[in-house]
Amino acid sequence: MAEMSDSSLDKTTIIQQAIASCCGAIITSLFVTPLDVIKTRLQAQSNPFPKGKCFVYSNGLMDHICVCENGDSKAWYKKPGHFKGTLDAFVKIIQIEGIKSLWSGLPPTLVMALPTTVIYFTCYDQLSEALKSRLGKDDEHIPVLAGSLSRFGSVTVVSPLELIRTRMQYRNLSYKQLYRCVSNKVATDGWFSLWRGWSSTVLRDVPFSAIYWYNYEHFKKMMCKEVGAHEPTFFIAFTSGAASGSIAAVITLPFDVVKTHRQTELWESETLKIPQRDCTSTWAVMRKIVAKNGITGLFAGIVPRLFKVAPACAIMISTYEYGKSFFSHLNEKMNQHP
């Protein structure tokens, strides 16, 4: 019992969990942004983006809609080069434009990734602790419940922010104009209009989180047992994160395809004033994709998604676990020498 109360003293606080997840998000974005910059540039080379068109940019932690302009302000897709492939693009961008160009998509990424990741990871830990005291420490439903609820919460909080950020990016609005724009939207379409595109995000992200956390906790426990470690090492967290992220990415890919389809359609209809097509429900979009491209259409882009999601999940969870373990040892030292 004494051991139990000691370990609860050394537990990380909410602030410490938030700092750990914040650092994880920054490190993940730093690693994954260049991959996306290159992917977008390769895409723009074969199919230049016209003004008002948009594409979904995802850093593995979350997605952003980027609306194309005439080509002056968004460095990461404005200069279509002549690249033979990923490695060639990587080398040429560094040689011709300098290494900084590889991170040209970073500021908008961090603006969105930080709040989402902090809410998501901190809620997951807090919910896990609360559920453990209710359901017992080893209940297998805990990661599924905590993962789903925390993701549901973070998607709901950040959804209007994404909408507002894309508006700002597209029209270069001042805060006053933005406020007017948002309040007009709310006045005409109601508050719920700020959460457009929310349902397809939830349909993809909540199952992803449930599958991810269930497998992550399972792999982590299994590997710790194998090595005889009391808490996960960086390697254990990294490997478990990559494996569980890959499984979740493959299973939820159809929802990812639908979400991308719906979000870009939604934005093009709003920015180019194209009337919204009547096919809006998730299942209707799925049926349309299957009718056009067969079942394989729902699994389009599986390789790039895996290449991005697996390292992003691995880097995020291992830096997060490392941060928590750092704070936990710090608390232990503080408690020993009050």
PDB file of N, CA and C in Angstrom, residues 19-114:
ATOM      1  N   ILE A  19       2.770  19.295 -21.566  1.00  0.00           N
ATOM      2  CA  ILE A  19       4.100  19.683 -22.074  1.00  0.00           C
ATOM      3  C   ILE A  19       4.696  18.537 -22.893  1.00  0.00           C
ATOM      4  N   ALA A  20       4.562  17.301 -22.375  1.00  0.00           N
ATOM      5  CA  ALA A  20       5.111  16.133 -23.085  1.00  0.00           C
ATOM      6  C   ALA A  20       4.443  15.959 -24.446  1.00  0.00           C
ATOM      7  N   SER A  21       3.103  16.139 -24.499  1.00  0.00           N
ATOM      8  CA  SER A  21       2.412  15.957 -25.782  1.00  0.00           C
ATOM      9  C   SER A  21       2.730  17.102 -26.743  1.00  0.00           C
ATOM     10  N   CYS A  22       2.936  18.296 -26.175  1.00  0.00           N
ATOM     11  CA  CYS A  22       3.296  19.456 -26.989  1.00  0.00           C
ATOM     12  C   CYS A  22       4.657  19.225 -27.662  1.00  0.00           C
ATOM     13  N   CYS A  23       5.628  18.757 -26.890  1.00  0.00           N
ATOM     14  CA  CYS A  23       6.962  18.463 -27.440  1.00  0.00           C
ATOM     15  C   CYS A  23       6.862  17.367 -28.494  1.00  0.00           C
ATOM     16  N   GLY A  24       6.055  16.341 -28.215  1.00  0.00           N
ATOM     17  CA  GLY A  24       5.858  15.249 -29.180  1.00  0.00           C
ATOM     18  C   GLY A  24       5.311  15.760 -30.499  1.00  0.00           C
ATOM     19  N   ALA A  25       4.321  16.660 -30.419  1.00  0.00           N
ATOM     20  CA  ALA A  25       3.702  17.204 -31.639  1.00  0.00           C
ATOM     21  C   ALA A  25       4.697  18.021 -32.450  1.00  0.00           C
ATOM     22  N   ILE A  26       5.526  18.816 -31.751  1.00  0.00           N
ATOM     23  CA  ILE A  26       6.520  19.652 -32.453  1.00  0.00           C
ATOM     24  C   ILE A  26       7.547  18.766 -33.155  1.00  0.00           C
ATOM     25  N   ILE A  27       8.057  17.770 -32.434  1.00  0.00           N
ATOM     26  CA  ILE A  27       9.090  16.877 -33.001  1.00  0.00           C
ATOM     27  C   ILE A  27       8.513  16.086 -34.180  1.00  0.00           C
ATOM     28  N   THR A  28       7.272  15.575 -34.003  1.00  0.00           N
ATOM     29  CA  THR A  28       6.629  14.816 -35.090  1.00  0.00           C
ATOM     30  C   THR A  28       6.458  15.691 -36.327  1.00  0.00           C
ATOM     31  N   SER A  29       5.955  16.922 -36.124  1.00  0.00           N
ATOM     32  CA  SER A  29       5.741  17.829 -37.265  1.00  0.00           C
ATOM     33  C   SER A  29       7.057  18.156 -37.964  1.00  0.00           C
ATOM     34  N   LEU A  30       8.127  18.343 -37.176  1.00  0.00           N
ATOM     35  CA  LEU A  30       9.441  18.638 -37.760  1.00  0.00           C
ATOM     36  C   LEU A  30       9.911  17.507 -38.660  1.00  0.00           C
ATOM     37  N   PHE A  31       9.646  16.272 -38.245  1.00  0.00           N
ATOM     38  CA  PHE A  31      10.084  15.120 -39.031  1.00  0.00           C
ATOM     39  C   PHE A  31       9.206  14.869 -40.245  1.00  0.00           C
ATOM     40  N   VAL A  32       7.886  15.065 -40.079  1.00  0.00           N
ATOM     41  CA  VAL A  32       6.963  14.607 -41.124  1.00  0.00           C
ATOM     42  C   VAL A  32       6.645  15.686 -42.164  1.00  0.00           C
ATOM     43  N   THR A  33       6.755  16.974 -41.791  1.00  0.00           N
ATOM     44  CA  THR A  33       6.429  18.048 -42.748  1.00  0.00           C
ATOM     45  C   THR A  33       7.216  17.949 -44.058  1.00  0.00           C
ATOM     46  N   PRO A  34       8.559  17.722 -44.024  1.00  0.00           N
ATOM     47  CA  PRO A  34       9.286  17.610 -45.306  1.00  0.00           C
ATOM     48  C   PRO A  34       8.706  16.551 -46.245  1.00  0.00           C
ATOM     49  N   LEU A  35       8.240  15.423 -45.674  1.00  0.00           N
ATOM     50  CA  LEU A  35       7.655  14.364 -46.511  1.00  0.00           C
ATOM     51  C   LEU A  35       6.435  14.895 -47.256  1.00  0.00           C
ATOM     52  N   ASP A  36       5.649  15.704 -46.545  1.00  0.00           N
ATOM     53  CA  ASP A  36       4.434  16.212 -47.155  1.00  0.00           C
ATOM     54  C   ASP A  36       4.702  17.310 -48.159  1.00  0.00           C
ATOM     55  N   VAL A  37       5.690  18.134 -47.852  1.00  0.00           N
ATOM     56  CA  VAL A  37       6.074  19.200 -48.784  1.00  0.00           C
ATOM     57  C   VAL A  37       6.494  18.554 -50.109  1.00  0.00           C
ATOM     58  N   ILE A  38       7.303  17.507 -50.016  1.00  0.00           N
ATOM     59  CA  ILE A  38       7.782  16.815 -51.221  1.00  0.00           C
ATOM     60  C   ILE A  38       6.619  16.157 -51.964  1.00  0.00           C
ATOM     61  N   LYS A  39       5.740  15.495 -51.207  1.00  0.00           N
ATOM     62  CA  LYS A  39       4.600  14.819 -51.836  1.00  0.00           C
ATOM     63  C   LYS A  39       3.723  15.822 -52.587  1.00  0.00           C
ATOM     64  N   THR A  40       3.484  16.977 -51.948  1.00  0.00           N
ATOM     65  CA  THR A  40       2.631  18.004 -52.561  1.00  0.00           C
ATOM     66  C   THR A  40       3.280  18.573 -53.813  1.00  0.00           C
ATOM     67  N   ARG A  41       4.600  18.780 -53.760  1.00  0.00           N
ATOM     68  CA  ARG A  41       5.313  19.332 -54.922  1.00  0.00           C
ATOM     69  C   ARG A  41       5.310  18.341 -56.086  1.00  0.00           C
ATOM     70  N   LEU A  42       5.449  17.063 -55.771  1.00  0.00           N
ATOM     71  CA  LEU A  42       5.402  16.043 -56.828  1.00  0.00           C
ATOM     72  C   LEU A  42       4.013  16.004 -57.458  1.00  0.00           C
ATOM     73  N   GLN A  43       2.981  16.165 -56.592  1.00  0.00           N
ATOM     74  CA  GLN A  43       1.603  16.164 -57.075  1.00  0.00           C
ATOM     75  C   GLN A  43       1.366  17.368 -57.991  1.00  0.00           C
ATOM     76  N   ALA A  44       1.865  18.536 -57.552  1.00  0.00           N
ATOM     77  CA  ALA A  44       1.644  19.781 -58.300  1.00  0.00           C
ATOM     78  C   ALA A  44       2.344  19.754 -59.650  1.00  0.00           C
ATOM     79  N   GLN A  45       3.414  18.953 -59.714  1.00  0.00           N
ATOM     80  CA  GLN A  45       4.177  18.869 -60.956  1.00  0.00           C
ATOM     81  C   GLN A  45       3.365  18.142 -62.032  1.00  0.00           C
ATOM     82  N   SER A  46       2.705  17.060 -61.638  1.00  0.00           N
ATOM     83  CA  SER A  46       1.955  16.297 -62.639  1.00  0.00           C
ATOM     84  C   SER A  46       0.564  16.898 -62.851  1.00  0.00           C
ATOM     85  N   ASN A  47       0.077  17.646 -61.842  1.00  0.00           N
ATOM     86  CA  ASN A  47      -1.286  18.158 -61.937  1.00  0.00           C
ATOM     87  C   ASN A  47      -1.338  19.504 -61.214  1.00  0.00           C
ATOM     88  N   PRO A  48      -0.917  20.600 -61.892  1.00  0.00           N
ATOM     89  CA  PRO A  48      -0.826  21.893 -61.203  1.00  0.00           C
ATOM     90  C   PRO A  48      -2.168  22.295 -60.592  1.00  0.00           C
ATOM     91  N   PHE A  49      -2.096  22.886 -59.384  1.00  0.00           N
ATOM     92  CA  PHE A  49      -3.323  23.266 -58.682  1.00  0.00           C
ATOM     93  C   PHE A  49      -3.830  24.614 -59.190  1.00  0.00           C
ATOM     94  N   PRO A  50      -5.035  24.677 -59.729  1.00  0.00           N
ATOM     95  CA  PRO A  50      -5.552  25.991 -60.127  1.00  0.00           C
ATOM     96  C   PRO A  50      -5.987  26.793 -58.895  1.00  0.00           C
ATOM     97  N   LYS A  51      -6.162  28.086 -59.069  1.00  0.00           N
ATOM     98  CA  LYS A  51      -6.578  28.945 -57.956  1.00  0.00           C
ATOM     99  C   LYS A  51      -7.931  28.476 -57.417  1.00  0.00           C
ATOM    100  N   GLY A  52      -8.028  28.445 -56.087  1.00  0.00           N
ATOM    101  CA  GLY A  52      -9.295  28.059 -55.469  1.00  0.00           C
ATOM    102  C   GLY A  52      -9.437  26.565 -55.267  1.00  0.00           C
ATOM    103  N   LYS A  53      -8.609  25.767 -55.958  1.00  0.00           N
ATOM    104  CA  LYS A  53      -8.610  24.328 -55.732  1.00  0.00           C
ATOM    105  C   LYS A  53      -7.969  24.082 -54.376  1.00  0.00           C
ATOM    106  N   CYS A  54      -8.243  22.939 -53.785  1.00  0.00           N
ATOM    107  CA  CYS A  54      -7.586  22.707 -52.507  1.00  0.00           C
ATOM    108  C   CYS A  54      -7.147  21.256 -52.398  1.00  0.00           C
ATOM    109  N   PHE A  55      -6.243  21.032 -51.484  1.00  0.00           N
ATOM    110  CA  PHE A  55      -5.783  19.672 -51.253  1.00  0.00           C
ATOM    111  C   PHE A  55      -5.684  19.462 -49.749  1.00  0.00           C
ATOM    112  N   VAL A  56      -5.777  18.204 -49.346  1.00  0.00           N
ATOM    113  CA  VAL A  56      -5.686  17.902 -47.915  1.00  0.00           C
ATOM    114  C   VAL A  56      -4.235  17.608 -47.599  1.00  0.00           C
ATOM    115  N   TYR A  57      -3.733  18.296 -46.582  1.00  0.00           N
ATOM    116  CA  TYR A  57      -2.356  18.087 -46.152  1.00  0.00           C
ATOM    117  C   TYR A  57      -2.404  17.467 -44.768  1.00  0.00           C
ATOM    118  N   SER A  58      -1.746  16.343 -44.587  1.00  0.00           N
ATOM    119  CA  SER A  58      -1.808  15.661 -43.293  1.00  0.00           C
ATOM    120  C   SER A  58      -0.412  15.360 -42.810  1.00  0.00           C
ATOM    121  N   ASN A  59      -0.150  15.666 -41.542  1.00  0.00           N
ATOM    122  CA  ASN A  59       1.194  15.395 -41.028  1.00  0.00           C
ATOM    123  C   ASN A  59       1.208  14.140 -40.171  1.00  0.00           C
ATOM    124  N   GLY A  60       0.182  13.288 -40.318  1.00  0.00           N
ATOM    125  CA  GLY A  60       0.143  12.059 -39.534  1.00  0.00           C
ATOM    126  C   GLY A  60      -0.548  12.267 -38.204  1.00  0.00           C
ATOM    127  N   LEU A  61      -0.462  13.479 -37.662  1.00  0.00           N
ATOM    128  CA  LEU A  61      -1.179  13.762 -36.414  1.00  0.00           C
ATOM    129  C   LEU A  61      -2.580  14.238 -36.749  1.00  0.00           C
ATOM    130  N   MET A  62      -2.685  15.028 -37.807  1.00  0.00           N
ATOM    131  CA  MET A  62      -3.978  15.563 -38.206  1.00  0.00           C
ATOM    132  C   MET A  62      -3.925  16.087 -39.632  1.00  0.00           C
ATOM    133  N   ASP A  63      -5.096  16.463 -40.150  1.00  0.00           N
ATOM    134  CA  ASP A  63      -5.170  16.945 -41.536  1.00  0.00           C
ATOM    135  C   ASP A  63      -5.427  18.441 -41.572  1.00  0.00           C
ATOM    136  N   HIS A  64      -5.027  19.054 -42.656  1.00  0.00           N
ATOM    137  CA  HIS A  64      -5.395  20.446 -42.915  1.00  0.00           C
ATOM    138  C   HIS A  64      -5.829  20.536 -44.352  1.00  0.00           C
ATOM    139  N   ILE A  65      -6.768  21.448 -44.583  1.00  0.00           N
ATOM    140  CA  ILE A  65      -7.134  21.755 -45.963  1.00  0.00           C
ATOM    141  C   ILE A  65      -6.295  22.951 -46.383  1.00  0.00           C
ATOM    142  N   CYS A  66      -5.634  22.853 -47.510  1.00  0.00           N
ATOM    143  CA  CYS A  66      -4.881  24.002 -48.023  1.00  0.00           C
ATOM    144  C   CYS A  66      -5.537  24.461 -49.311  1.00  0.00           C
ATOM    145  N   VAL A  67      -5.894  25.746 -49.354  1.00  0.00           N
ATOM    146  CA  VAL A  67      -6.549  26.288 -50.541  1.00  0.00           C
ATOM    147  C   VAL A  67      -5.502  27.000 -51.380  1.00  0.00           C
ATOM    148  N   CYS A  68      -5.438  26.664 -52.666  1.00  0.00           N
ATOM    149  CA  CYS A  68      -4.397  27.226 -53.516  1.00  0.00           C
ATOM    150  C   CYS A  68      -4.727  28.646 -53.936  1.00  0.00           C
ATOM    151  N   GLU A  69      -3.664  29.457 -54.002  1.00  0.00           N
ATOM    152  CA  GLU A  69      -3.828  30.822 -54.485  1.00  0.00           C
ATOM    153  C   GLU A  69      -3.081  30.940 -55.807  1.00  0.00           C
ATOM    154  N   ASN A  70      -2.768  32.171 -56.210  1.00  0.00           N
ATOM    155  CA  ASN A  70      -2.121  32.336 -57.514  1.00  0.00           C
ATOM    156  C   ASN A  70      -0.697  31.807 -57.543  1.00  0.00           C
ATOM    157  N   GLY A  71      -0.130  31.598 -56.362  1.00  0.00           N
ATOM    158  CA  GLY A  71       1.199  31.000 -56.368  1.00  0.00           C
ATOM    159  C   GLY A  71       2.262  31.841 -55.718  1.00  0.00           C
ATOM    160  N   ASP A  72       1.900  32.938 -55.054  1.00  0.00           N
ATOM    161  CA  ASP A  72       2.950  33.755 -54.444  1.00  0.00           C
ATOM    162  C   ASP A  72       3.260  33.338 -53.014  1.00  0.00           C
ATOM    163  N   SER A  73       2.195  33.087 -52.239  1.00  0.00           N
ATOM    164  CA  SER A  73       2.442  33.013 -50.798  1.00  0.00           C
ATOM    165  C   SER A  73       2.701  31.622 -50.264  1.00  0.00           C
ATOM    166  N   LYS A  74       2.278  30.600 -50.966  1.00  0.00           N
ATOM    167  CA  LYS A  74       2.432  29.260 -50.395  1.00  0.00           C
ATOM    168  C   LYS A  74       3.608  28.541 -51.057  1.00  0.00           C
ATOM    169  N   ALA A  75       4.775  28.696 -50.441  1.00  0.00           N
ATOM    170  CA  ALA A  75       6.009  28.230 -51.080  1.00  0.00           C
ATOM    171  C   ALA A  75       6.018  26.736 -51.354  1.00  0.00           C
ATOM    172  N   TRP A  76       5.239  26.003 -50.582  1.00  0.00           N
ATOM    173  CA  TRP A  76       5.417  24.555 -50.714  1.00  0.00           C
ATOM    174  C   TRP A  76       4.675  23.925 -51.866  1.00  0.00           C
ATOM    175  N   TYR A  77       3.935  24.721 -52.638  1.00  0.00           N
ATOM    176  CA  TYR A  77       3.489  24.137 -53.899  1.00  0.00           C
ATOM    177  C   TYR A  77       3.560  25.110 -55.053  1.00  0.00           C
ATOM    178  N   LYS A  78       4.253  26.240 -54.855  1.00  0.00           N
ATOM    179  CA  LYS A  78       4.195  27.246 -55.916  1.00  0.00           C
ATOM    180  C   LYS A  78       5.159  26.980 -57.069  1.00  0.00           C
ATOM    181  N   LYS A  79       6.299  26.321 -56.781  1.00  0.00           N
ATOM    182  CA  LYS A  79       7.283  26.161 -57.858  1.00  0.00           C
ATOM    183  C   LYS A  79       7.284  24.712 -58.329  1.00  0.00           C
ATOM    184  N   PRO A  80       6.561  24.406 -59.385  1.00  0.00           N
ATOM    185  CA  PRO A  80       6.640  23.023 -59.840  1.00  0.00           C
ATOM    186  C   PRO A  80       8.020  22.782 -60.451  1.00  0.00           C
ATOM    187  N   GLY A  81       8.766  21.870 -59.874  1.00  0.00           N
ATOM    188  CA  GLY A  81      10.103  21.583 -60.408  1.00  0.00           C
ATOM    189  C   GLY A  81       9.996  20.411 -61.354  1.00  0.00           C
ATOM    190  N   HIS A  82      11.148  19.919 -61.802  1.00  0.00           N
ATOM    191  CA  HIS A  82      11.113  18.704 -62.620  1.00  0.00           C
ATOM    192  C   HIS A  82      11.797  17.622 -61.822  1.00  0.00           C
ATOM    193  N   PHE A  83      11.001  16.937 -61.018  1.00  0.00           N
ATOM    194  CA  PHE A  83      11.558  15.918 -60.126  1.00  0.00           C
ATOM    195  C   PHE A  83      11.250  14.526 -60.665  1.00  0.00           C
ATOM    196  N   LYS A  84      12.253  13.649 -60.568  1.00  0.00           N
ATOM    197  CA  LYS A  84      12.044  12.275 -61.065  1.00  0.00           C
ATOM    198  C   LYS A  84      11.351  11.412 -60.017  1.00  0.00           C
ATOM    199  N   GLY A  85      11.500  11.783 -58.747  1.00  0.00           N
ATOM    200  CA  GLY A  85      10.897  10.979 -57.683  1.00  0.00           C
ATOM    201  C   GLY A  85      11.162  11.643 -56.341  1.00  0.00           C
ATOM    202  N   THR A  86      10.826  10.939 -55.270  1.00  0.00           N
ATOM    203  CA  THR A  86      10.931  11.511 -53.923  1.00  0.00           C
ATOM    204  C   THR A  86      12.348  11.959 -53.590  1.00  0.00           C
ATOM    205  N   LEU A  87      13.318  11.067 -53.794  1.00  0.00           N
ATOM    206  CA  LEU A  87      14.709  11.378 -53.426  1.00  0.00           C
ATOM    207  C   LEU A  87      15.251  12.529 -54.269  1.00  0.00           C
ATOM    208  N   ASP A  88      14.927  12.489 -55.560  1.00  0.00           N
ATOM    209  CA  ASP A  88      15.364  13.535 -56.483  1.00  0.00           C
ATOM    210  C   ASP A  88      14.788  14.892 -56.047  1.00  0.00           C
ATOM    211  N   ALA A  89      13.490  14.885 -55.662  1.00  0.00           N
ATOM    212  CA  ALA A  89      12.835  16.121 -55.202  1.00  0.00           C
ATOM    213  C   ALA A  89      13.512  16.634 -53.936  1.00  0.00           C
ATOM    214  N   PHE A  90      13.810  15.730 -53.039  1.00  0.00           N
ATOM    215  CA  PHE A  90      14.447  16.068 -51.752  1.00  0.00           C
ATOM    216  C   PHE A  90      15.778  16.788 -51.998  1.00  0.00           C
ATOM    217  N   VAL A  91      16.608  16.192 -52.862  1.00  0.00           N
ATOM    218  CA  VAL A  91      17.939  16.749 -53.154  1.00  0.00           C
ATOM    219  C   VAL A  91      17.816  18.091 -53.879  1.00  0.00           C
ATOM    220  N   LYS A  92      16.952  18.143 -54.916  1.00  0.00           N
ATOM    221  CA  LYS A  92      16.835  19.370 -55.719  1.00  0.00           C
ATOM    222  C   LYS A  92      16.262  20.542 -54.932  1.00  0.00           C
ATOM    223  N   ILE A  93      15.265  20.269 -54.083  1.00  0.00           N
ATOM    224  CA  ILE A  93      14.668  21.355 -53.290  1.00  0.00           C
ATOM    225  C   ILE A  93      15.738  21.966 -52.375  1.00  0.00           C
ATOM    226  N   ILE A  94      16.561  21.107 -51.755  1.00  0.00           N
ATOM    227  CA  ILE A  94      17.623  21.605 -50.865  1.00  0.00           C
ATOM    228  C   ILE A  94      18.648  22.404 -51.678  1.00  0.00           C
ATOM    229  N   GLN A  95      19.049  21.863 -52.843  1.00  0.00           N
ATOM    230  CA  GLN A  95      20.075  22.524 -53.670  1.00  0.00           C
ATOM    231  C   GLN A  95      19.584  23.874 -54.207  1.00  0.00           C
ATOM    232  N   ILE A  96      18.364  23.894 -54.739  1.00  0.00           N
ATOM    233  CA  ILE A  96      17.893  25.089 -55.448  1.00  0.00           C
ATOM    234  C   ILE A  96      17.263  26.112 -54.495  1.00  0.00           C
ATOM    235  N   GLU A  97      16.444  25.624 -53.551  1.00  0.00           N
ATOM    236  CA  GLU A  97      15.674  26.576 -52.727  1.00  0.00           C
ATOM    237  C   GLU A  97      16.173  26.681 -51.299  1.00  0.00           C
ATOM    238  N   GLY A  98      17.132  25.821 -50.936  1.00  0.00           N
ATOM    239  CA  GLY A  98      17.614  25.864 -49.554  1.00  0.00           C
ATOM    240  C   GLY A  98      16.812  24.916 -48.677  1.00  0.00           C
ATOM    241  N   ILE A  99      17.437  24.472 -47.605  1.00  0.00           N
ATOM    242  CA  ILE A  99      16.845  23.433 -46.745  1.00  0.00           C
ATOM    243  C   ILE A  99      15.569  23.908 -46.052  1.00  0.00           C
ATOM    244  N   LYS A 100      15.435  25.242 -45.864  1.00  0.00           N
ATOM    245  CA  LYS A 100      14.266  25.755 -45.146  1.00  0.00           C
ATOM    246  C   LYS A 100      12.957  25.474 -45.884  1.00  0.00           C
ATOM    247  N   SER A 101      13.037  25.363 -47.218  1.00  0.00           N
ATOM    248  CA  SER A 101      11.827  25.112 -48.014  1.00  0.00           C
ATOM    249  C   SER A 101      11.114  23.826 -47.604  1.00  0.00           C
ATOM    250  N   LEU A 102      11.870  22.863 -47.081  1.00  0.00           N
ATOM    251  CA  LEU A 102      11.257  21.586 -46.695  1.00  0.00           C
ATOM    252  C   LEU A 102      10.303  21.743 -45.520  1.00  0.00           C
ATOM    253  N   TRP A 103      10.431  22.852 -44.795  1.00  0.00           N
ATOM    254  CA  TRP A 103       9.539  23.078 -43.652  1.00  0.00           C
ATOM    255  C   TRP A 103       8.580  24.231 -43.916  1.00  0.00           C
ATOM    256  N   SER A 104       8.311  24.520 -45.202  1.00  0.00           N
ATOM    257  CA  SER A 104       7.489  25.689 -45.494  1.00  0.00           C
ATOM    258  C   SER A 104       6.028  25.494 -45.095  1.00  0.00           C
ATOM    259  N   GLY A 105       5.607  24.270 -44.851  1.00  0.00           N
ATOM    260  CA  GLY A 105       4.215  24.060 -44.405  1.00  0.00           C
ATOM    261  C   GLY A 105       4.077  24.002 -42.906  1.00  0.00           C
ATOM    262  N   LEU A 106       5.168  24.276 -42.184  1.00  0.00           N
ATOM    263  CA  LEU A 106       5.167  24.023 -40.738  1.00  0.00           C
ATOM    264  C   LEU A 106       4.280  24.951 -39.897  1.00  0.00           C
ATOM    265  N   PRO A 107       4.333  26.297 -40.090  1.00  0.00           N
ATOM    266  CA  PRO A 107       3.528  27.146 -39.188  1.00  0.00           C
ATOM    267  C   PRO A 107       2.039  26.788 -39.124  1.00  0.00           C
ATOM    268  N   PRO A 108       1.346  26.644 -40.310  1.00  0.00           N
ATOM    269  CA  PRO A 108      -0.073  26.277 -40.187  1.00  0.00           C
ATOM    270  C   PRO A 108      -0.273  24.914 -39.540  1.00  0.00           C
ATOM    271  N   THR A 109       0.689  24.015 -39.732  1.00  0.00           N
ATOM    272  CA  THR A 109       0.586  22.683 -39.128  1.00  0.00           C
ATOM    273  C   THR A 109       0.593  22.792 -37.619  1.00  0.00           C
ATOM    274  N   LEU A 110       1.564  23.548 -37.093  1.00  0.00           N
ATOM    275  CA  LEU A 110       1.704  23.640 -35.639  1.00  0.00           C
ATOM    276  C   LEU A 110       0.518  24.357 -35.001  1.00  0.00           C
ATOM    277  N   VAL A 111      -0.001  25.373 -35.699  1.00  0.00           N
ATOM    278  CA  VAL A 111      -1.147  26.110 -35.156  1.00  0.00           C
ATOM    279  C   VAL A 111      -2.289  25.143 -34.824  1.00  0.00           C
ATOM    280  N   MET A 112      -2.469  24.130 -35.695  1.00  0.00           N
ATOM    281  CA  MET A 112      -3.560  23.191 -35.473  1.00  0.00           C
ATOM    282  C   MET A 112      -3.127  21.955 -34.691  1.00  0.00           C
ATOM    283  N   ALA A 113      -1.916  21.481 -34.969  1.00  0.00           N
ATOM    284  CA  ALA A 113      -1.496  20.208 -34.361  1.00  0.00           C
ATOM    285  C   ALA A 113      -1.317  20.323 -32.850  1.00  0.00           C
ATOM    286  N   LEU A 114      -0.816  21.479 -32.376  1.00  0.00           N
ATOM    287  CA  LEU A 114      -0.548  21.600 -30.942  1.00  0.00           C
ATOM    288  C   LEU A 114      -1.809  21.495 -30.076  1.00  0.00           C
TER     289      LEU A 114
END
